[in-house]
mmCIF file of C-alpha atoms in Angstrom:
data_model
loop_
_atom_site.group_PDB
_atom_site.id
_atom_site.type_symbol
_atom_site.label_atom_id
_atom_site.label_comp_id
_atom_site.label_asym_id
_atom_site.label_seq_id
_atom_site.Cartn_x
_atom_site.Cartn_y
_atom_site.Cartn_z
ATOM 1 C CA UNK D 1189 0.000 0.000 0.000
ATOM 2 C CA UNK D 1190 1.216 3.339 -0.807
ATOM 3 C CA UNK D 1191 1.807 4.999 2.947
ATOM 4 C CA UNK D 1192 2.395 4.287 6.432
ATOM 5 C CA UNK D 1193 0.191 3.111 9.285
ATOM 6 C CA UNK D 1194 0.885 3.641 12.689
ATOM 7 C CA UNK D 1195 0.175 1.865 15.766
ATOM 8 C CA UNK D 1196 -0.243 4.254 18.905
ATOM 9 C CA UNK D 1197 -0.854 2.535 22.087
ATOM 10 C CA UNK D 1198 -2.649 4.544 24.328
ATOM 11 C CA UNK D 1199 -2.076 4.634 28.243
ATOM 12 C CA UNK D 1200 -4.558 5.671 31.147
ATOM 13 C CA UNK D 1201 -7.510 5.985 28.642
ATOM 14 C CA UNK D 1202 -10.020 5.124 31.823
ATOM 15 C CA UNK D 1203 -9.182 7.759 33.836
ATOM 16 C CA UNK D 1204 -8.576 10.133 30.606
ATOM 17 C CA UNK D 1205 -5.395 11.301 30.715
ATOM 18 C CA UNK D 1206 -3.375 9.019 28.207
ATOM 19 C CA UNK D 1207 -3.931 10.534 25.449
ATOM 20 C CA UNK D 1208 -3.372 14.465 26.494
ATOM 21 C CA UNK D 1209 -0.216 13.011 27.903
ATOM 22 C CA UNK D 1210 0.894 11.914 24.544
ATOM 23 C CA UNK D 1211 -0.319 14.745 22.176
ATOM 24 C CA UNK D 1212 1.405 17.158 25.076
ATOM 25 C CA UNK D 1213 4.959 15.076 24.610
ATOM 26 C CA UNK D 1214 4.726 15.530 20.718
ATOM 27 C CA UNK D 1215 3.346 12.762 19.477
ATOM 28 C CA UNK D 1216 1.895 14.835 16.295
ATOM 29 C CA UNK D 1217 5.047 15.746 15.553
ATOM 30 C CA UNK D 1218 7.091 12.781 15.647
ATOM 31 C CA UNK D 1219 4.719 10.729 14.358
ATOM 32 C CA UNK D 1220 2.349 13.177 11.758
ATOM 33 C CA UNK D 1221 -1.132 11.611 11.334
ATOM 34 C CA UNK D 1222 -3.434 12.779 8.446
ATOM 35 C CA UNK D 1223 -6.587 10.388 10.510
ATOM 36 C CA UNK D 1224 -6.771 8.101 13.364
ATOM 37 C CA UNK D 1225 -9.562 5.363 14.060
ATOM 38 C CA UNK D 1226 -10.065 3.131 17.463
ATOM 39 C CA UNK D 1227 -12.546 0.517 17.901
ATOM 40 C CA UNK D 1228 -13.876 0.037 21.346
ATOM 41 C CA UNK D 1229 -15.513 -3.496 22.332
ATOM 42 C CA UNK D 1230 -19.235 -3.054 22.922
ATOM 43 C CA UNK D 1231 -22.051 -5.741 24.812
ATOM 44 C CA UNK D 1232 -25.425 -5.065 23.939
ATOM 45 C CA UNK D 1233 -23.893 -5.295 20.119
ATOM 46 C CA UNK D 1234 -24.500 -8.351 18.084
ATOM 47 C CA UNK D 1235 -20.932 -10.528 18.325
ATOM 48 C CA UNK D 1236 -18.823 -9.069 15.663
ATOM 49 C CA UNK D 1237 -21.261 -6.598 14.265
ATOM 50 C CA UNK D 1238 -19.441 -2.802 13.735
ATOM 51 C CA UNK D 1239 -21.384 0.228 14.794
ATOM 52 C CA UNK D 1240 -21.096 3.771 14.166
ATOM 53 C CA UNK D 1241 -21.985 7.179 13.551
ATOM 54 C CA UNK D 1242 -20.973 10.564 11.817
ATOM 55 C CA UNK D 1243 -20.747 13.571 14.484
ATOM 56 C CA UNK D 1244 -20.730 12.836 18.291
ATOM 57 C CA UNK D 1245 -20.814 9.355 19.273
ATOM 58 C CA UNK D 1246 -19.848 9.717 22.642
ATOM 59 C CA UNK D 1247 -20.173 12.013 25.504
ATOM 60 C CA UNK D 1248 -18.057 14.113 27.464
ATOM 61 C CA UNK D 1249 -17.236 13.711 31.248
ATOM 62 C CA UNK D 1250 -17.234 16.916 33.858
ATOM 63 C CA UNK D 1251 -16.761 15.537 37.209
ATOM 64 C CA UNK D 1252 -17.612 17.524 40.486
ATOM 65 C CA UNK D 1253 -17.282 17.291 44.311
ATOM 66 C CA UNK D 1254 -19.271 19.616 46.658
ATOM 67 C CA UNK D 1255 -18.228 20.544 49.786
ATOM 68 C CA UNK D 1256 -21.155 21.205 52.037
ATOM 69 C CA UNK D 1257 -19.697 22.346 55.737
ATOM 70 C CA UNK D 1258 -22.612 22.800 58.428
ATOM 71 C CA UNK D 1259 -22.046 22.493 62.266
ATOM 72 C CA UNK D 1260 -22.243 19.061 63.583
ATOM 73 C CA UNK D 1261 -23.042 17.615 67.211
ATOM 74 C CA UNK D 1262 -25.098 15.379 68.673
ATOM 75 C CA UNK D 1263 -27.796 13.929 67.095
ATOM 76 C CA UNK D 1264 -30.410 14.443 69.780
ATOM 77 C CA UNK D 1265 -29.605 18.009 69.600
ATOM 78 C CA UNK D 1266 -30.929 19.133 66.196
ATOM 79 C CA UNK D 1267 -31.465 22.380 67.077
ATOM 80 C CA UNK D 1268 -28.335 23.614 67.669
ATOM 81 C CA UNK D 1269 -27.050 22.231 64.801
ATOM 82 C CA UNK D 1270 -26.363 22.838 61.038
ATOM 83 C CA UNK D 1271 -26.900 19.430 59.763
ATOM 84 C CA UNK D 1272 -25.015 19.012 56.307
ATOM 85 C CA UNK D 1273 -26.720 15.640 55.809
ATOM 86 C CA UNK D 1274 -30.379 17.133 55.235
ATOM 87 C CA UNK D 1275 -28.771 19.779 53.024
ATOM 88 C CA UNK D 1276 -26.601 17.506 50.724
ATOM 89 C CA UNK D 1277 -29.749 15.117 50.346
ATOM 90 C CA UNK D 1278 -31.651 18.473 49.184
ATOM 91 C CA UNK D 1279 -28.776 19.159 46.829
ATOM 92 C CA UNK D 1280 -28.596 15.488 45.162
ATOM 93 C CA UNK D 1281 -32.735 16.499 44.364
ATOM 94 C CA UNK D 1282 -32.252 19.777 43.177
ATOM 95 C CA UNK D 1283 -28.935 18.621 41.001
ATOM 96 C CA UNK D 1284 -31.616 16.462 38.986
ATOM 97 C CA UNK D 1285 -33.551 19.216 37.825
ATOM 98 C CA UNK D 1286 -30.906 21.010 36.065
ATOM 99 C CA UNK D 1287 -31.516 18.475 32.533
ATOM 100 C CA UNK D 1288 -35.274 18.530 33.540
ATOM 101 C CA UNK D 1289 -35.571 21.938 33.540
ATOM 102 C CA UNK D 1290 -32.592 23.747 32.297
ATOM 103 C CA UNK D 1291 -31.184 21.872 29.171
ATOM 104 C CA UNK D 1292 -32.830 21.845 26.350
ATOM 105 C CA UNK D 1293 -34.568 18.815 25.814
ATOM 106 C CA UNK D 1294 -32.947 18.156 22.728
ATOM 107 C CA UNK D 1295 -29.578 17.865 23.824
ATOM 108 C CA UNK D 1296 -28.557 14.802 25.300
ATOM 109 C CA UNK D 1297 -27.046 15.721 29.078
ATOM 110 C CA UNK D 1298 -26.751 13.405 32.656
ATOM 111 C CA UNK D 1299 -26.020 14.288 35.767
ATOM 112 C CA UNK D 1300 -25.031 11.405 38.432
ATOM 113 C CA UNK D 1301 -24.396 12.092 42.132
ATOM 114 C CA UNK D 1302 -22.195 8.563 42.679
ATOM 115 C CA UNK D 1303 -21.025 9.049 46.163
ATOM 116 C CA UNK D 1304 -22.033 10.910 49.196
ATOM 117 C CA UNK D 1305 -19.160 10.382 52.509
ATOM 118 C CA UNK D 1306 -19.803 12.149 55.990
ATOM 119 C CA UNK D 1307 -17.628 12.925 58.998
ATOM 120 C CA UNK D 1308 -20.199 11.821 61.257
ATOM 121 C CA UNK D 1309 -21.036 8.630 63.277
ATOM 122 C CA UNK D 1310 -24.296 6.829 64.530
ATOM 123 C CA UNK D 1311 -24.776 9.076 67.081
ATOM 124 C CA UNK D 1312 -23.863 12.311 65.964
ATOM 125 C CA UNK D 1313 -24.687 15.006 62.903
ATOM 126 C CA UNK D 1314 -21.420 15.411 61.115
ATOM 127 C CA UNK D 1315 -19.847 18.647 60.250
ATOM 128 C CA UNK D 1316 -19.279 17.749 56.722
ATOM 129 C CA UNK D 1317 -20.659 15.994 53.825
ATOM 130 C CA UNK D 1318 -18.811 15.477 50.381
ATOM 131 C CA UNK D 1319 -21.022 14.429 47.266
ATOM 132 C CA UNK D 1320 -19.113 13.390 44.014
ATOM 133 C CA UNK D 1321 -20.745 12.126 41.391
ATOM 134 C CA UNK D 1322 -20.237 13.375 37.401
ATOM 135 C CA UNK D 1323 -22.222 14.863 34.214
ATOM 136 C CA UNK D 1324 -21.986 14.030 30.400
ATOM 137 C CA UNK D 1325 -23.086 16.118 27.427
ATOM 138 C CA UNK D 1326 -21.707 16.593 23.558
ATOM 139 C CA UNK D 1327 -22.173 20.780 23.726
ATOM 140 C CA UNK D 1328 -19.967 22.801 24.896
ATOM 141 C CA UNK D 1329 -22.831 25.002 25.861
ATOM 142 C CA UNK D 1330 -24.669 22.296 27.735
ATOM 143 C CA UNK D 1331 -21.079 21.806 29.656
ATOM 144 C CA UNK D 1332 -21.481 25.293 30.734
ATOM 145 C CA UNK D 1333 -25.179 25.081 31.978
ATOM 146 C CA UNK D 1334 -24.555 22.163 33.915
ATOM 147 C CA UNK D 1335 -21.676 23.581 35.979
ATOM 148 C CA UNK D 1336 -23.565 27.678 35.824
ATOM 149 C CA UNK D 1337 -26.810 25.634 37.501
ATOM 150 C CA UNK D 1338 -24.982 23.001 39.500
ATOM 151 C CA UNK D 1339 -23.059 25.808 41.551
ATOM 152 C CA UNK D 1340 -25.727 28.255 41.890
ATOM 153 C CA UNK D 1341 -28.231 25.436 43.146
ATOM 154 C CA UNK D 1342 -25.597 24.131 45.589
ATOM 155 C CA UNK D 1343 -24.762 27.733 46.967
ATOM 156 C CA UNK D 1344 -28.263 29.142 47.409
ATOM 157 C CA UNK D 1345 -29.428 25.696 48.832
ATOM 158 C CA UNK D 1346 -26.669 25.912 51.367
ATOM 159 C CA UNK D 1347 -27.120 29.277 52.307
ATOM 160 C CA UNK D 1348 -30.957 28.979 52.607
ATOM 161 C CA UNK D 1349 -30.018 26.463 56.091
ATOM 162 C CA UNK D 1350 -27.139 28.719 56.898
ATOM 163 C CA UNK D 1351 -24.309 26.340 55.767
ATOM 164 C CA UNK D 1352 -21.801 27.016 53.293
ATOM 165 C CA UNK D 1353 -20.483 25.184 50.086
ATOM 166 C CA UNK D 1354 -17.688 24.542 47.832
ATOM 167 C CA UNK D 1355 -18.229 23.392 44.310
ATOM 168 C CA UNK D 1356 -14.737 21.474 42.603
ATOM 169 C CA UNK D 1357 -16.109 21.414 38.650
ATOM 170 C CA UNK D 1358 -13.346 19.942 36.318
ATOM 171 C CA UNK D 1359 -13.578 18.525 32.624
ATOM 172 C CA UNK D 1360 -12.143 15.180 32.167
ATOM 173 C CA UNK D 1361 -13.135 13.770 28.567
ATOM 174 C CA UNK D 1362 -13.415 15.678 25.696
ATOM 175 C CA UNK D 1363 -16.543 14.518 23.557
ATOM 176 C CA UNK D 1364 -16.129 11.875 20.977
ATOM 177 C CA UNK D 1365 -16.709 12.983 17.762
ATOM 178 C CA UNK D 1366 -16.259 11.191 14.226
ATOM 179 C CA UNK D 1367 -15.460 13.270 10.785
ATOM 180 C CA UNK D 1368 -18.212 12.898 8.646
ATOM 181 C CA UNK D 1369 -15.303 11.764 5.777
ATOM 182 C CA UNK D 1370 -13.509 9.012 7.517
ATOM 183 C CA UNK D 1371 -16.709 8.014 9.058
ATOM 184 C CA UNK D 1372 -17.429 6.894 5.573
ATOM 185 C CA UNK D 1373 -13.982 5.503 5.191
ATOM 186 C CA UNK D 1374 -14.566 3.382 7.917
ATOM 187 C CA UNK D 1375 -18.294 2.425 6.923
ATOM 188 C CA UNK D 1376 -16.806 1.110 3.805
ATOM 189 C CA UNK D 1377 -13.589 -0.787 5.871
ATOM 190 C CA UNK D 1378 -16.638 -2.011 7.792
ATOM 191 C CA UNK D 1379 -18.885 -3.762 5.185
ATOM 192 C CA UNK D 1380 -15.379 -5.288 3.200
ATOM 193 C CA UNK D 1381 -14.580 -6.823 6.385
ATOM 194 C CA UNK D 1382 -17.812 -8.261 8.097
ATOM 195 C CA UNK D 1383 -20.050 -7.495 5.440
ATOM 196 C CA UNK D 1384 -22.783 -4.584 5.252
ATOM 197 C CA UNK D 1385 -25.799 -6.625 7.012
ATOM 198 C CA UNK D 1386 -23.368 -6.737 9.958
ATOM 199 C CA UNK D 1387 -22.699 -2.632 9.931
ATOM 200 C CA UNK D 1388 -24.799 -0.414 11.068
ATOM 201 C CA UNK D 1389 -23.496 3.463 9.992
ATOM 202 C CA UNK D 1390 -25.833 5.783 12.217
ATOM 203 C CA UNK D 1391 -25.916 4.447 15.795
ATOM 204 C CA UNK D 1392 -27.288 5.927 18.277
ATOM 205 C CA UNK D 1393 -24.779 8.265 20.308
ATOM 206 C CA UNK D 1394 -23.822 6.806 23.708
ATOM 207 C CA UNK D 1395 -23.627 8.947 27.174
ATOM 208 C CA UNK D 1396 -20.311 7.235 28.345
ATOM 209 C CA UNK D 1397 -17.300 8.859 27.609
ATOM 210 C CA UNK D 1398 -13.758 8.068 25.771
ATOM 211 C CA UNK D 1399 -10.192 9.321 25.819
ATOM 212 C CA UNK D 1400 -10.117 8.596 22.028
ATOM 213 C CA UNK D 1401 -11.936 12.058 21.713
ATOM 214 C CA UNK D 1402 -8.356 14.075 22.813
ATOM 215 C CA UNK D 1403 -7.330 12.684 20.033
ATOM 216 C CA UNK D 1404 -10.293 13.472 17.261
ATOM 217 C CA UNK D 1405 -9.757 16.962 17.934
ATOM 218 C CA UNK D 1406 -6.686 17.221 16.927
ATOM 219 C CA UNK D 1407 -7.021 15.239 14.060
ATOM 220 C CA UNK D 1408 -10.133 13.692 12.118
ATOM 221 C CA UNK D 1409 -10.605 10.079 12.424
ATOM 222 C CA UNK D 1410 -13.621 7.915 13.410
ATOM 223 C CA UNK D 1411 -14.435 5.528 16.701
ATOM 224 C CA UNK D 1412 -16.738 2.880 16.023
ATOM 225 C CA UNK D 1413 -17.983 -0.290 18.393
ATOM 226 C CA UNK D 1414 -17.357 -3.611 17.980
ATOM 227 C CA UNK D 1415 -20.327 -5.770 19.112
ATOM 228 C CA UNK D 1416 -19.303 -8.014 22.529
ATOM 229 C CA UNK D 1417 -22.344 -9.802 22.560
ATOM 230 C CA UNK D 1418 -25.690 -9.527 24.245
ATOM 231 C CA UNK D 1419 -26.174 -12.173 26.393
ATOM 232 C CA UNK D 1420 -25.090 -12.072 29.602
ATOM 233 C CA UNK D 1421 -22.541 -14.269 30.224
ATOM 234 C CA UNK D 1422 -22.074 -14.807 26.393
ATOM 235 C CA UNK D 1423 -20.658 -11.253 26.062
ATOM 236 C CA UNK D 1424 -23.498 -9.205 27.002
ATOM 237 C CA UNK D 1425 -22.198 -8.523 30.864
ATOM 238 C CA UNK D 1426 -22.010 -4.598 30.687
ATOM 239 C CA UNK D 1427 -19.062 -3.100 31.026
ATOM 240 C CA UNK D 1428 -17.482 -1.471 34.152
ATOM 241 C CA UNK D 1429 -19.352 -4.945 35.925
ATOM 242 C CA UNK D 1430 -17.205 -7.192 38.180
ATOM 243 C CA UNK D 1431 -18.695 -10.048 35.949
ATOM 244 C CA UNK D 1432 -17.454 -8.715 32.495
ATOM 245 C CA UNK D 1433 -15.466 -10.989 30.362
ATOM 246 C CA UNK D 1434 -14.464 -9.763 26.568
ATOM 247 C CA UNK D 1435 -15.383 -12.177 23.841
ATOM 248 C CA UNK D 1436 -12.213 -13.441 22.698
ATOM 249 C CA UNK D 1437 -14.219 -14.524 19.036
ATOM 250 C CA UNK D 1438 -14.256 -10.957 17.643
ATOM 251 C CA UNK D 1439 -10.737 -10.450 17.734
ATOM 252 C CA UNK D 1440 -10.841 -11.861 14.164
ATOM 253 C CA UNK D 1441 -13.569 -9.372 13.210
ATOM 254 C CA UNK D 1442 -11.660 -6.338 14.858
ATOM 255 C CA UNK D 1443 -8.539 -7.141 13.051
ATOM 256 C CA UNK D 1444 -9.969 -7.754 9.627
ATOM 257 C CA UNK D 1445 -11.943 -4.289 10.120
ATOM 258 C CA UNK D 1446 -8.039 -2.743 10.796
ATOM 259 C CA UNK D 1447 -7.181 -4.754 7.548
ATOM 260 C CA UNK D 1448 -9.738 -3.848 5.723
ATOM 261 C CA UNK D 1449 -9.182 0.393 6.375
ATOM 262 C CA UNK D 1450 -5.589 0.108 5.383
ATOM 263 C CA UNK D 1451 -6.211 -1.516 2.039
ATOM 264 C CA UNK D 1452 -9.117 0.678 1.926
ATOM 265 C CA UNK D 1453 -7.536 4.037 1.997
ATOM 266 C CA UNK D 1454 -4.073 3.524 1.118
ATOM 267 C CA UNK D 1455 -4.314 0.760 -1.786
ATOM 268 C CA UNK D 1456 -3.351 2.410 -4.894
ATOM 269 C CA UNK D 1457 -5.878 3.011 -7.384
ATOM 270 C CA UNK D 1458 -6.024 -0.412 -9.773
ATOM 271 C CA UNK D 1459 -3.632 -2.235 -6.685
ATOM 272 C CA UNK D 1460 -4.524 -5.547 -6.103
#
């Protein structure tokens, strides 16, 4: 084939910072890339079936911590107390209004309080609660809302019991999103290798997020999913569960796909 492929291995991509750590050490320019494509395993997908889409494909990931700081004692003293607890369970409400009532409906957004830790003990109201959780979206201007809404809600709710409240907002993934042109490369790549009954070339988008997408906006290039499966057990476990196991069976499938792009877009014209 006339050109070169590369083969970038990409480090940390759960926790999102493997692939800002390599464009930021120069991997552009020792290694210039005119497109990139990954392929992510996917249960719920057919074994072996390719999925994906033109435009955003997967969501971006703001996490956030809030710091609500009340006055703690014991707990069959209520009224001389500021009890964070009541207020931080008011907050995790509130935070789910925000896409209900100040996104538009439209645009895809989440927001997921995951973990709520206290200071306190069985017996007493603690002085502190901490609520992490994160938020996903594909606009920039839904990004915005969420954290504009998240802080003023957590602020005003804290100051209506006389507490006080520190908001941590920080932007982990970049959205995923494909170039409409090597979208159709890889649509084509697709149907050579698995055949076009097993392709599907307009998914749906997906809320979960990627590190892949560092790297699609500094570059065009396309992500697609690989189907794991859909029974449980047989492939469909979802991922992130203690129970997942990757199908081993459409590692064929995944590299023929690979295959299939190179000879795809760098055959010459006529080459056999």
């Amino acid at each position: 084939f006339d050109g070169t492929v590369r083969f970038v291995f990409q480090p940390a991509e759960e926790h999102g910072r493997g692939a800002k750590a390599m464009l930021a050490d120069g991997l552009l320019e020792r290694f210039p890339l005119d497109a990139m494509f990954g392929l992510h395993n996917w249960p719920g997908i057919e074994a072996g079936h390719i999925h994906t889409r033109s435009g955003g494909i997967m969501a971006s990931e703001d996490n956030f911590e809030i710091v609500v700081t009340g006055r703690g004692g014991h707990a069959a003293r209520p009224h001389m107390l500021i009890d964070p607890i009541v207020i931080a369970a008011e907050i995790v409400l509130a935070l789910q209004t925000i896409v209900a009532r100040s996104v538009d409906p439209s645009k895809p957004a989440v927001v997921s309080c995951t973990e709520i830790v206290t200071d306190g003990v069985r017996n007493a109201v603690p002085g502190e609660v901490i609520i992490r959780g994160d938020t996903r979206s594909f606009d920039p201007a839904v990004q915005a809302v969420l954290e504009e809404r998240m802080r003023a809600l957590c602020e005003g709710i804290a100051a209506a019991h006389g507490a006080t409240c520190r908001v941590t907002y920080t932007h982990e993934f970049e959205p995923t999103v494909n170039d409409p042109t090597a979208t159709a490369w890889a649509v084509r790549a697709a149907e050579l290798a698995v055949g076009p009954e097993r392709v599907v070339s307009d998914c749906d988008p997906v809320m979960p997020s990627e590190d892949f997408g560092a790297f699609l906006r500094a570059m065009p290039g396309c992500f697609a999913f690989i189907g794991n499966g859909t029974e449980p057990g047989q492939g469909g476990t979802p991922l992130h569960s203690r129970d997942y196991d990757f199908n081993d069976d459409v590692l064929e499938a995944g590299v023929d796909y690979y295959v299939s792009l190179v000879r795809s877009i760098l055959l010459p014209v006529g080459g056999q």
